[in-house]
Short mmCIF file of C-alpha atoms and ligand atoms in Angstrom, two decimals:
data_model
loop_
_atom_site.label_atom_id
_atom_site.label_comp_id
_atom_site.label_asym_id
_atom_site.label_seq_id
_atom_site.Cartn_x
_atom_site.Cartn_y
_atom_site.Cartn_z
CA UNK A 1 18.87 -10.07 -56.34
CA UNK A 2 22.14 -11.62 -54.46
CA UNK A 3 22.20 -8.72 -51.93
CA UNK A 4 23.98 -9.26 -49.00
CA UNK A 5 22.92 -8.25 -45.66
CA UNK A 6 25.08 -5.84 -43.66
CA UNK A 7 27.16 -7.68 -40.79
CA UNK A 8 25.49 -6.84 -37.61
CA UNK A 9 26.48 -7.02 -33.81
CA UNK A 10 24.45 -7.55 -30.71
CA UNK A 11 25.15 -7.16 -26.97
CA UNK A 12 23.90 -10.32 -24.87
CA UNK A 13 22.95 -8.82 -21.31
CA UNK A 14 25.81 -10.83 -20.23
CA UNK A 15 28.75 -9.50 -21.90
CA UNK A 16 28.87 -11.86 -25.19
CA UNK A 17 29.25 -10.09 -28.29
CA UNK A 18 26.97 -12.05 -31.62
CA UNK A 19 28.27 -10.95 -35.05
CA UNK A 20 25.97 -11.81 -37.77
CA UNK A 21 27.31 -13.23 -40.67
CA UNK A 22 25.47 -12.96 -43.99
CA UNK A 23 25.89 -15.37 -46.82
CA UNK A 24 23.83 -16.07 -49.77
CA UNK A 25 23.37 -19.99 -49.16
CA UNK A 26 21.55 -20.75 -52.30
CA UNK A 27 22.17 -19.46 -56.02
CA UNK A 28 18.62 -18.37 -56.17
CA UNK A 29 19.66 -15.34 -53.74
CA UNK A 30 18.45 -16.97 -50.87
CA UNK A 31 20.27 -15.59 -47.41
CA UNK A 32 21.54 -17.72 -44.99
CA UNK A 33 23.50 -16.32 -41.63
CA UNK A 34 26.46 -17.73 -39.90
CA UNK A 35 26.74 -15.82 -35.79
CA UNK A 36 30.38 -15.43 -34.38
CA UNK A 37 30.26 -15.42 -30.74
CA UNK A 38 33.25 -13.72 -28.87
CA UNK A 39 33.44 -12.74 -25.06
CA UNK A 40 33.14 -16.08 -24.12
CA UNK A 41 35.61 -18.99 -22.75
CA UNK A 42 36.68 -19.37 -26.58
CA UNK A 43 35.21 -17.80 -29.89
CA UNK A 44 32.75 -19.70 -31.38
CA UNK A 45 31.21 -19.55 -35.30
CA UNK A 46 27.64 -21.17 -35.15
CA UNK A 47 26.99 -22.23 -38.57
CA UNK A 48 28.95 -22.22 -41.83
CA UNK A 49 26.93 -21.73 -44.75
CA UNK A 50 26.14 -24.22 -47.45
CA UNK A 51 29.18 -24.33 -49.35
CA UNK A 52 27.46 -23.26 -52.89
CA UNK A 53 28.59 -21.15 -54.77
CA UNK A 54 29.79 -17.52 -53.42
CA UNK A 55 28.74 -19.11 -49.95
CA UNK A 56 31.97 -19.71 -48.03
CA UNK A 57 33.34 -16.66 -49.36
CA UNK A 58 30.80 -14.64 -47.50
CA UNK A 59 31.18 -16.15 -44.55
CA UNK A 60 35.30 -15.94 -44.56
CA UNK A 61 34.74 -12.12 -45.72
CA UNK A 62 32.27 -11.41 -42.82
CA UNK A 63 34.75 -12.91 -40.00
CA UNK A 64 37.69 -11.02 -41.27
CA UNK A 65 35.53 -7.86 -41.40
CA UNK A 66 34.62 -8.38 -37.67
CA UNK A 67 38.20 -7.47 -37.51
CA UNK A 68 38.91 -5.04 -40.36
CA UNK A 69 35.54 -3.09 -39.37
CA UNK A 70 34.72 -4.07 -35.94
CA UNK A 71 38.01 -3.26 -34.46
CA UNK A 72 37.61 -6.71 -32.91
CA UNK A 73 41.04 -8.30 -31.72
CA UNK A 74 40.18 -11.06 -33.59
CA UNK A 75 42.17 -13.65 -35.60
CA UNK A 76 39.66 -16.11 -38.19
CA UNK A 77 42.77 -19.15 -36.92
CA UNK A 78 41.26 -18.15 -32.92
CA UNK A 79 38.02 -19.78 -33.68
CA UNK A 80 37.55 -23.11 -31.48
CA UNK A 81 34.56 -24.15 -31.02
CA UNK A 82 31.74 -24.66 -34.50
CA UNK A 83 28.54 -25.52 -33.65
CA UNK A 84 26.08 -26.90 -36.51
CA UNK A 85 22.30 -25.87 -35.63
CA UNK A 86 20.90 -28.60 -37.56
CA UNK A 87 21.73 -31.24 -40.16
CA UNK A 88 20.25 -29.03 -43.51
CA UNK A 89 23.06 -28.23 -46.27
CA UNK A 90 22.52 -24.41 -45.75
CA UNK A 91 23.90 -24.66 -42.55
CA UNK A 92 26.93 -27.23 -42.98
CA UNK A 93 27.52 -27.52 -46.10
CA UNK A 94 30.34 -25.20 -46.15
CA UNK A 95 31.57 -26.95 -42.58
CA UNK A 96 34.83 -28.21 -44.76
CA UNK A 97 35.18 -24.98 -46.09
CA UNK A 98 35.33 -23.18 -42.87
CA UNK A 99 37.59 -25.71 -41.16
CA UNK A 100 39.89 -25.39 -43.69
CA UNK A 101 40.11 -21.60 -42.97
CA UNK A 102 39.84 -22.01 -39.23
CA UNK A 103 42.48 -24.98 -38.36
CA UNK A 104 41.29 -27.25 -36.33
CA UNK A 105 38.59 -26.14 -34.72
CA UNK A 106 36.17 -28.11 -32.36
CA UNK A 107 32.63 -29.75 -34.02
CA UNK A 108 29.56 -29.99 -32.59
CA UNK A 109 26.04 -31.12 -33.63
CA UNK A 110 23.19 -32.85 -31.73
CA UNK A 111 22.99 -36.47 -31.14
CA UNK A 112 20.21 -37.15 -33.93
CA UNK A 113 22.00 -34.86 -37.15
CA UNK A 114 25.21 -35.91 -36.55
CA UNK A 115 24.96 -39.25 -38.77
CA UNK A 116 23.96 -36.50 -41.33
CA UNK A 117 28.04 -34.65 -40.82
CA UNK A 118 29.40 -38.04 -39.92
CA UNK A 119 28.12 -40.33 -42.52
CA UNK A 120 26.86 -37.97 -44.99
CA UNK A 121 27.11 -40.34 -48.11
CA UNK A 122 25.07 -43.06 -46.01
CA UNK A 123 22.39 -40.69 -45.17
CA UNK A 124 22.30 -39.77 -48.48
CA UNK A 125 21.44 -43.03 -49.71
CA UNK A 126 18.62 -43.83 -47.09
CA UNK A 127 16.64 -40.35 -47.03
CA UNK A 128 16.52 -40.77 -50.76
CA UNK A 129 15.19 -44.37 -50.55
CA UNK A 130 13.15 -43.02 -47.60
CA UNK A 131 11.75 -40.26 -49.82
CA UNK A 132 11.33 -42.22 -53.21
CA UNK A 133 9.10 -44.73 -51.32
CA UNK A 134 7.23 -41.86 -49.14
CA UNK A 135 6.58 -40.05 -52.53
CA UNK A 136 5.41 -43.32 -54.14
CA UNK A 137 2.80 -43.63 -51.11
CA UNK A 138 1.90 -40.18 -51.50
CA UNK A 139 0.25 -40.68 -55.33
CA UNK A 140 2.94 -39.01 -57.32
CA UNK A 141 3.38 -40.63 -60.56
CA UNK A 142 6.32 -42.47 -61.91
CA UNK A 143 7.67 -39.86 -64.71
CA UNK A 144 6.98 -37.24 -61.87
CA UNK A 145 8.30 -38.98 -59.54
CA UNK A 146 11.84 -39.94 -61.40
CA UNK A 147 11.58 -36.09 -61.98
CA UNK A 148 11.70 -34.78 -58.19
CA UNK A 149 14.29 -37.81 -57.85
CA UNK A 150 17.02 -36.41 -60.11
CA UNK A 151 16.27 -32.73 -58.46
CA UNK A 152 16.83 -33.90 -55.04
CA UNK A 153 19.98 -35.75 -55.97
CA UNK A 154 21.54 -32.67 -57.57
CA UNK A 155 21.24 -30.97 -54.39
CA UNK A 156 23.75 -33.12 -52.43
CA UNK A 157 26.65 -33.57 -54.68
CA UNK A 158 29.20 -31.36 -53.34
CA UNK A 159 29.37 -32.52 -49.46
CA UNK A 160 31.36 -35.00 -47.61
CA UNK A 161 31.64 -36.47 -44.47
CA UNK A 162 33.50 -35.24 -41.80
CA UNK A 163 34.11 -35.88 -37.82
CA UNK A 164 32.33 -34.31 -34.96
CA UNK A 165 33.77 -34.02 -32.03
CA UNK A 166 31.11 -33.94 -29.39
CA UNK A 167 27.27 -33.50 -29.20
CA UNK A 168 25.36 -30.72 -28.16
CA UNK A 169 23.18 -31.50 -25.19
CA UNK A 170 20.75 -30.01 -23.11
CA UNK A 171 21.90 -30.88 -20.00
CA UNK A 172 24.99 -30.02 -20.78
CA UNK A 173 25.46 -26.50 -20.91
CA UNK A 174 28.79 -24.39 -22.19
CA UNK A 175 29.98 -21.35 -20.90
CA UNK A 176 27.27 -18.70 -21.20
CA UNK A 177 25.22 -20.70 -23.84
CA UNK A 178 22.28 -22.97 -22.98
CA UNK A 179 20.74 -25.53 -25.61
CA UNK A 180 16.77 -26.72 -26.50
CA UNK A 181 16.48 -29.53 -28.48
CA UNK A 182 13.66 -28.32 -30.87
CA UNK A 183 12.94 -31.06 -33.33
CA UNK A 184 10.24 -30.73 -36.01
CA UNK A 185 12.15 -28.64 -38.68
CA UNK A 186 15.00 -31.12 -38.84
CA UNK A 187 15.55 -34.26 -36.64
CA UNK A 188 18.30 -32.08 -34.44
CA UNK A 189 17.47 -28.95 -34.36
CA UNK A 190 18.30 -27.18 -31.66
CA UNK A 191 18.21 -23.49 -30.84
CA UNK A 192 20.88 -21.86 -28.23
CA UNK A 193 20.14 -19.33 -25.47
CA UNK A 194 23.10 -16.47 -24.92
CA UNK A 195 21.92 -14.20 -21.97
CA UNK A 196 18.80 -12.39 -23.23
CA UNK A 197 19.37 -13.47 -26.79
CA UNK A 198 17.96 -16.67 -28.53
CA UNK A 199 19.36 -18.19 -31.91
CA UNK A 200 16.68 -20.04 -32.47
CA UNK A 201 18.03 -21.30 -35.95
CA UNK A 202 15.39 -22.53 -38.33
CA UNK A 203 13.41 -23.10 -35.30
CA UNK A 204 11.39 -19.58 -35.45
CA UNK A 205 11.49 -17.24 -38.28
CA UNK A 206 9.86 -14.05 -38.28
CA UNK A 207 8.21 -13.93 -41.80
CA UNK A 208 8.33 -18.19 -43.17
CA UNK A 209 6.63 -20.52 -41.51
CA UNK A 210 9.96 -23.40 -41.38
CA UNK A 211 9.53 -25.96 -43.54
CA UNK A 212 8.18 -29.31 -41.76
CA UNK A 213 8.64 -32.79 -43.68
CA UNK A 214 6.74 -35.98 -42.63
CA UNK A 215 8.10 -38.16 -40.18
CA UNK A 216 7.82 -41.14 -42.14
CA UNK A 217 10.60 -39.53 -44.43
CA UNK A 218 12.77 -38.68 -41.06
CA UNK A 219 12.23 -39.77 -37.49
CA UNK A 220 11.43 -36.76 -35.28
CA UNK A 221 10.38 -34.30 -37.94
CA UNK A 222 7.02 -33.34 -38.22
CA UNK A 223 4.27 -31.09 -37.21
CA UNK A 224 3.57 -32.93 -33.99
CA UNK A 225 7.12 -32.66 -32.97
CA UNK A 226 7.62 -28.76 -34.20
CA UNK A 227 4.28 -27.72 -31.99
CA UNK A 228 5.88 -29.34 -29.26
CA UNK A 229 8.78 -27.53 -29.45
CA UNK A 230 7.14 -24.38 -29.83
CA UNK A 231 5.42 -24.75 -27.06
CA UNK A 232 8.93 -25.70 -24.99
CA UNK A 233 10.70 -22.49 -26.57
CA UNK A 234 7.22 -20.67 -25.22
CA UNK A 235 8.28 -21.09 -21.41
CA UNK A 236 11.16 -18.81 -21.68
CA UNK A 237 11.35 -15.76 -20.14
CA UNK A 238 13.90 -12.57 -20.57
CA UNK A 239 14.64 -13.27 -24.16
CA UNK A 240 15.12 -9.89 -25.30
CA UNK A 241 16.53 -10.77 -29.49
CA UNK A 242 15.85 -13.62 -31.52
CA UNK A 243 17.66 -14.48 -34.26
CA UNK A 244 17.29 -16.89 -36.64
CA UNK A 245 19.07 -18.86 -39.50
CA UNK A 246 17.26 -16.38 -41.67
CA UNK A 247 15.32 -13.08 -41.99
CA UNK A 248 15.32 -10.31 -39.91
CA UNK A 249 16.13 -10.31 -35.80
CA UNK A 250 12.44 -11.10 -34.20
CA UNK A 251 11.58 -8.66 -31.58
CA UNK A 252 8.45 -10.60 -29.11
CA UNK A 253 9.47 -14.36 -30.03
CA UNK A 254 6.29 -14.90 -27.44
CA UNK A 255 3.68 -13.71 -30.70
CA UNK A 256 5.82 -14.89 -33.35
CA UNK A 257 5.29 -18.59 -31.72
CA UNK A 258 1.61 -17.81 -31.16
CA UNK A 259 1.06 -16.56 -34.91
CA UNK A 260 2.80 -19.91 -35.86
CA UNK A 261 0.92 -22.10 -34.04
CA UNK A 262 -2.41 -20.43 -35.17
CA UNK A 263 -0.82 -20.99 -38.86
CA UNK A 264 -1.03 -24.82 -38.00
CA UNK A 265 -4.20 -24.81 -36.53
CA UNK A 266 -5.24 -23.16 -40.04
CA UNK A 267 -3.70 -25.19 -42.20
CA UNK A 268 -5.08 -28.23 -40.42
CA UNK A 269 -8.40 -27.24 -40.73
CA UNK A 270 -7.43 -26.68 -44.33
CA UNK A 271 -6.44 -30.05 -44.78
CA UNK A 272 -10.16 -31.61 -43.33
CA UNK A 273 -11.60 -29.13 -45.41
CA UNK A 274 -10.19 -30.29 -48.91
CA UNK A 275 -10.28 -33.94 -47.75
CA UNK A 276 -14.15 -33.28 -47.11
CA UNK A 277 -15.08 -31.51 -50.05
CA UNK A 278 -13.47 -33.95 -52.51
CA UNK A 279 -16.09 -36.34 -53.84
CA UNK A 280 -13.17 -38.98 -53.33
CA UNK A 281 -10.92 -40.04 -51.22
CA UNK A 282 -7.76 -38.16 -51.60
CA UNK A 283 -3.53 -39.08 -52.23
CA UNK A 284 -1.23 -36.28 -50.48
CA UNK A 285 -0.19 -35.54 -53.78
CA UNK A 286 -3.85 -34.40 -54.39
CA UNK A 287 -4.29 -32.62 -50.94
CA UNK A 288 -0.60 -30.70 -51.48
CA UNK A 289 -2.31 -29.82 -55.06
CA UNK A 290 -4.70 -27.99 -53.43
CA UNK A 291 -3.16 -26.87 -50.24
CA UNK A 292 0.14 -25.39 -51.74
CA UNK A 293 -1.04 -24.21 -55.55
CA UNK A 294 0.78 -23.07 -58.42
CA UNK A 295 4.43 -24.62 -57.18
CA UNK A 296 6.97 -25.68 -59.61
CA UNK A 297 10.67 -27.12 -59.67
CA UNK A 298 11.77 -27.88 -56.30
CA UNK A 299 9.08 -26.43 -54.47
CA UNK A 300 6.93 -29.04 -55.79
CA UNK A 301 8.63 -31.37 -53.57
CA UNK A 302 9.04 -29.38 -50.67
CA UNK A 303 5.08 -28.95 -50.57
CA UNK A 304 4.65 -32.60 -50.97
CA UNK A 305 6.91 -33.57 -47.89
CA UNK A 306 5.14 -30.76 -45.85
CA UNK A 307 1.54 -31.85 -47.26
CA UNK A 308 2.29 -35.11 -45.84
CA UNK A 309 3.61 -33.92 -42.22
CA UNK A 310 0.52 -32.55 -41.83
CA UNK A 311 -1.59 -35.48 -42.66
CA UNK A 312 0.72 -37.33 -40.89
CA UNK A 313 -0.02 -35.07 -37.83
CA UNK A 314 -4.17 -35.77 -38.20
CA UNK A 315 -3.97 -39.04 -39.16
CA UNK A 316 -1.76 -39.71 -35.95
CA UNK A 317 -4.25 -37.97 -33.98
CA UNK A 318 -7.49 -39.63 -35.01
CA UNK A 319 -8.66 -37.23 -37.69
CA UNK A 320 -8.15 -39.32 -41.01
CA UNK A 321 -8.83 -42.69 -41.97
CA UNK A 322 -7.04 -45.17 -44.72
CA UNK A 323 -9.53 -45.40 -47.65
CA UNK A 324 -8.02 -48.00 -49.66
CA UNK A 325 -7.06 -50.17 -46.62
CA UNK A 326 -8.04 -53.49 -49.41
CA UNK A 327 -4.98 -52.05 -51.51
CA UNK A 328 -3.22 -51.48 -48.65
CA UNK A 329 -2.99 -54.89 -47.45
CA UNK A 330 -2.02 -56.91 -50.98
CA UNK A 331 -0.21 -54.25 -52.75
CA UNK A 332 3.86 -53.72 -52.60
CA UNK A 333 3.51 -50.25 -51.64
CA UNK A 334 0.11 -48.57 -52.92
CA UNK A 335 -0.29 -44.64 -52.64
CA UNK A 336 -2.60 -43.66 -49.45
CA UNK A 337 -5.56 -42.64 -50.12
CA UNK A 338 -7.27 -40.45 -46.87
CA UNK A 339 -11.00 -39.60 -46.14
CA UNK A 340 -12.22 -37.83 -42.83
CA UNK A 341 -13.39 -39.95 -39.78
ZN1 ZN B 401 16.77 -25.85 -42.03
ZN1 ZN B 402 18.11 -22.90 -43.17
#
């Protein structure tokens, strides 16, 4: 089950050199991958892991092999530069870790995750608050609820804050890497462009459609946002290689966006089609019943928040209506019910 990845190294078409660091992020086996970038004005490790379990190991063992079997002239102490991809633990969550192996090596985020590196124990707080109160509008019931709660808590123990020291920008450029904000996934997501190759992070996978939460959770998630930055990572040209947070490399990124963004327009029409053939109005909690069956532990949750991104999205846009608008108005906070306009 926990089988690691080989390290791999790519060529950019201008002179870079991307190692590709496995790690297995999550105890459930689940495969996460750092990328070491030498060649250019400093080395830099994008990514670091999430810290669980065998998870920093991995990643120190992979940049001492780049050495030890790459030949590279390359010291783990001669990293300067870290760049974080996006605020999720699978990608930061072994940031202390790595620093601690590194030295003292430059951080870097975008603008809207960096609250999540620099005041982790504050974001904490409100996404959970955020959450409880988007679940309790979404019809889950209180011993569920208290449930999904305690299993989202247990997944954030282990981090702390920590400073960044700049933000990555898109109009501001490194040497040989380019940046595209691509929200929709997380809040600051952003993929990087190195020559011909693109690491588009969680951005673009080649088998999973990424995991979208609503917007009402966290500003700038969502389906609406995620489409939009599809369609920005759809005007590039000459990217040879992309390679994501996770998976396998993805060989025509220009179908792998077009067979996601079909996957939306499905699951959209999925969406009007359970709220329409329900003889009542429905709760997200009923819709992700139906759109996302037989899920249990944590993946209960996960297909609540993404139910609700993509009612968000047609509710946003026209499609839905508030049933219960009576309840709406005099209640505290009353679950949603949604029918078709
Ligand atoms: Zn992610
Ligand atoms: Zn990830």
């Amino acid at each position: 089950m926990s089988e690691l990845p080989p390290i791999e190294r790519y060529q950019t078409n201008h002179g870079l050199t991307i190692y590709r660091l496995p790690m297995i992020v999550f105890p459930n086996g689940f495969v996460g991958y750092a990328y070491l970038v030498l060649g250019g004005d400093v080395p830099t490790l994008i990514d670091a892991g999430s810290g669980y379990g065998r998870s920093s190991q991995d990643l120190l063992d992979g940049l001492r092999a780049v050495r030890e079997d790459f030949g590279e002239a390359f010291d783990v102490g001669d990293i300067r530069r870290v760049l974080i991809t996006h605020g999720h633990v699978d990608h930061f969550g072994g940031l202390s870790d790595a620093i601690r192996a590194i030295g003292a090596p430059q951080v870097a985020i975008h603008p809207l995750d960096k609250r999540v590196l620099t005041n982790y124990e504050e974001r904490v707080v409100v996404a959970t608050k955020n959450l409880e109160i988007y679940l309790v509008r979404a019809g889950v019931r209180q011993e569920r609820l208290t449930e999904l709660m305690e299993m989202y808590g247990f997944s954030k123990k282990h981090v702390r804050s920590l400073k960044v020291d700049f933000v990555i920008d898109e109009d501001h450029p490194l040497p040989g890497m380019e940046f595209y904000h691509v929200p929709g996934h997380c809040s600051g997501q952003v993929a990087i462009r190195l020559g011909d190759v693109l690491l588009s992070a969680d951005h673009i996978l080649p088998r999973t459609s990424p995991h979208l939460a609503a917007e009402s959770i966290t500003h700038y998630t969502g389906v609406g946002h995620y489409r939009e930055s599809l369609r920005k990572m759809a005007t590039l040209d000459g990217i040879r290689l992309t390679l994501g947070g996770h998976e396998s490399p993805i060989d025509d990124l220009h179908a792998r966006i077009h067979e996601l963004q079909s996957r939306l327009d499905l699951k959209a029409e999925r969406v009007l089609d359970i709220i329409r053939s329900a003889d009542h109005p429905l709760t997200i909690s009923e819709i992700s019943k139906q759109l996302y069956t037989d899920k249990h532990g944590f993946d209960v949750l996960l297909a609540l928040q993404e139910a609700g991104a993509h009612v968000e999205y047609l509710y946003d846009r026209g499609y839905l209506a508030v049933a219960n608008l009576h309840e709406f108005e005099h209640d505290d906070n009353p679950s949603l019910m949604y029918s078709v306009l």
